[in-house]
Short mmCIF file of C-alpha atoms in Angstrom, two decimals:
data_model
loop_
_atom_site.label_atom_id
_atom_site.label_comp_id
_atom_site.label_asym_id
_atom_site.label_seq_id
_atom_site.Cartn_x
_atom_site.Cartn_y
_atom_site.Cartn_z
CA UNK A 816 0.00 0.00 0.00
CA UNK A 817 2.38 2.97 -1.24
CA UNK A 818 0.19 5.74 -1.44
CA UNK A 819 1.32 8.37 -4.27
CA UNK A 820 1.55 12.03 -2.70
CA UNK A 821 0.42 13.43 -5.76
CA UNK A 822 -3.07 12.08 -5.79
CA UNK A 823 -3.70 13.90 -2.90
CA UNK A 824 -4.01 17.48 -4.73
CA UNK A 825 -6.78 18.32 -6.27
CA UNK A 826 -7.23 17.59 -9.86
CA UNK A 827 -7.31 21.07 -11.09
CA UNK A 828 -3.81 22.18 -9.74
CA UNK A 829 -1.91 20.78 -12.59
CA UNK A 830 -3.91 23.66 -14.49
CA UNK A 831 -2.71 26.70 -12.83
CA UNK A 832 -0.91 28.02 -16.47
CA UNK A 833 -1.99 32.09 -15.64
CA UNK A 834 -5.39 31.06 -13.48
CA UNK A 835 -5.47 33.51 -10.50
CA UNK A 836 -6.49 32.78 -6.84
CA UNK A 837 -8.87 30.71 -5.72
CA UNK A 838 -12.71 32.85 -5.44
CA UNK A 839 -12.69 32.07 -1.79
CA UNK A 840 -9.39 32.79 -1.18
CA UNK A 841 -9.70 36.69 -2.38
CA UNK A 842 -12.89 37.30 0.29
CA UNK A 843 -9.85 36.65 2.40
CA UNK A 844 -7.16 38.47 0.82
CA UNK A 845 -6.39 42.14 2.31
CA UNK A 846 -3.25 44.38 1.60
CA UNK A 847 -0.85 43.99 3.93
CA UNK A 848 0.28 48.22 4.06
CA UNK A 849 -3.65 49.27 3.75
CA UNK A 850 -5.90 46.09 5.13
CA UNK A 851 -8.26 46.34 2.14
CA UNK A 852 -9.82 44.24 -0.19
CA UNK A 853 -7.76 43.02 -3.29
CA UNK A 854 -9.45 43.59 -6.76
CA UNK A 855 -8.12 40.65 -8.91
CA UNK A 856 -7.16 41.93 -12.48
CA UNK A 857 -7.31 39.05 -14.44
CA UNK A 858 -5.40 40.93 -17.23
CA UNK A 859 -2.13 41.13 -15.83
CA UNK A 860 -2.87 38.38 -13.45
CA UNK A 861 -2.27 40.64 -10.40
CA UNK A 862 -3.97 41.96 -7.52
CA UNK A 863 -4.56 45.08 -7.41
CA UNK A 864 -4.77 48.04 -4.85
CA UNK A 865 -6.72 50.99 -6.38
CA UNK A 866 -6.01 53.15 -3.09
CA UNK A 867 -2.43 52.58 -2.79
CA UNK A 868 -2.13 52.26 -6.91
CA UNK A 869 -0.01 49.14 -6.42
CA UNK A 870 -0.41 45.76 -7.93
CA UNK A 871 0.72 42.37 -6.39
CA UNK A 872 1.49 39.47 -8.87
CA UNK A 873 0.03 36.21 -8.82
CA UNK A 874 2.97 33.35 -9.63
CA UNK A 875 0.90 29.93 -10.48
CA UNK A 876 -2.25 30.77 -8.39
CA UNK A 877 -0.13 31.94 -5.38
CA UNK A 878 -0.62 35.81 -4.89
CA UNK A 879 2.81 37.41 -3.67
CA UNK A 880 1.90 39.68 -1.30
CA UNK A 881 4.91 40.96 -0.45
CA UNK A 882 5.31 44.91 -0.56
CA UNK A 883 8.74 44.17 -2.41
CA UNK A 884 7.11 42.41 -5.41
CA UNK A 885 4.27 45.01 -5.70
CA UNK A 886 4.92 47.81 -8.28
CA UNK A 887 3.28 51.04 -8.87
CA UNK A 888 -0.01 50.88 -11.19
CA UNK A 889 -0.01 54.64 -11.70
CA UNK A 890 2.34 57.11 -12.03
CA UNK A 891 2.25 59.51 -8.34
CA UNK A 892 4.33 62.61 -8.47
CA UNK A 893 7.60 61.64 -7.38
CA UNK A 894 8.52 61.88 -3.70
CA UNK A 895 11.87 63.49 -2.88
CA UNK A 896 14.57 61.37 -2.91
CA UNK A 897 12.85 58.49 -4.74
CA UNK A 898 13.46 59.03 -8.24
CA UNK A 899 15.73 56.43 -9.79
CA UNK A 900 17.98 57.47 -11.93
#
């Protein structure tokens, strides 16, 4: 009786080629800087912060929600002292 790990996932995870997050799992989801809801853009398979105008990507169903990963959606007026080169 050698049980194979893989049967235990579900059959629809070898399908996660640019599907987003699970519907349940974004009632959940909040922004870790602002605590609100996440609006899933299905576009550029992100999540995305209209208040903050930052986007966090999605890697293979798994939303990085990491401030590091997130990057601006809109241009702001550059704070002093940010501006990259």
């Amino acid at each position: 009786g050698e049980r194979d790990p893989r049967q235990e996932q579900p059959a629809a995870a070898g399908s996660a080629s640019g599907s987003g997050p699970e519907p349940w799992l974004l009632r959940f989801l909040v922004c870790p800087l602002s605590r609100r809801p996440l609006r899933y853009e299905e576009a550029t398979n992100e999540l995305i912060n209209e208040e903050l105008g930052i986007a966090y990507p999605v890697i293979d169903g798994i939303p990085n929600m990491v401030p590091e990963a997130a990057r601006m959606t809109h241009k702001k007026p550059p704070a002093e002292g940010s501006e990259q080169p």
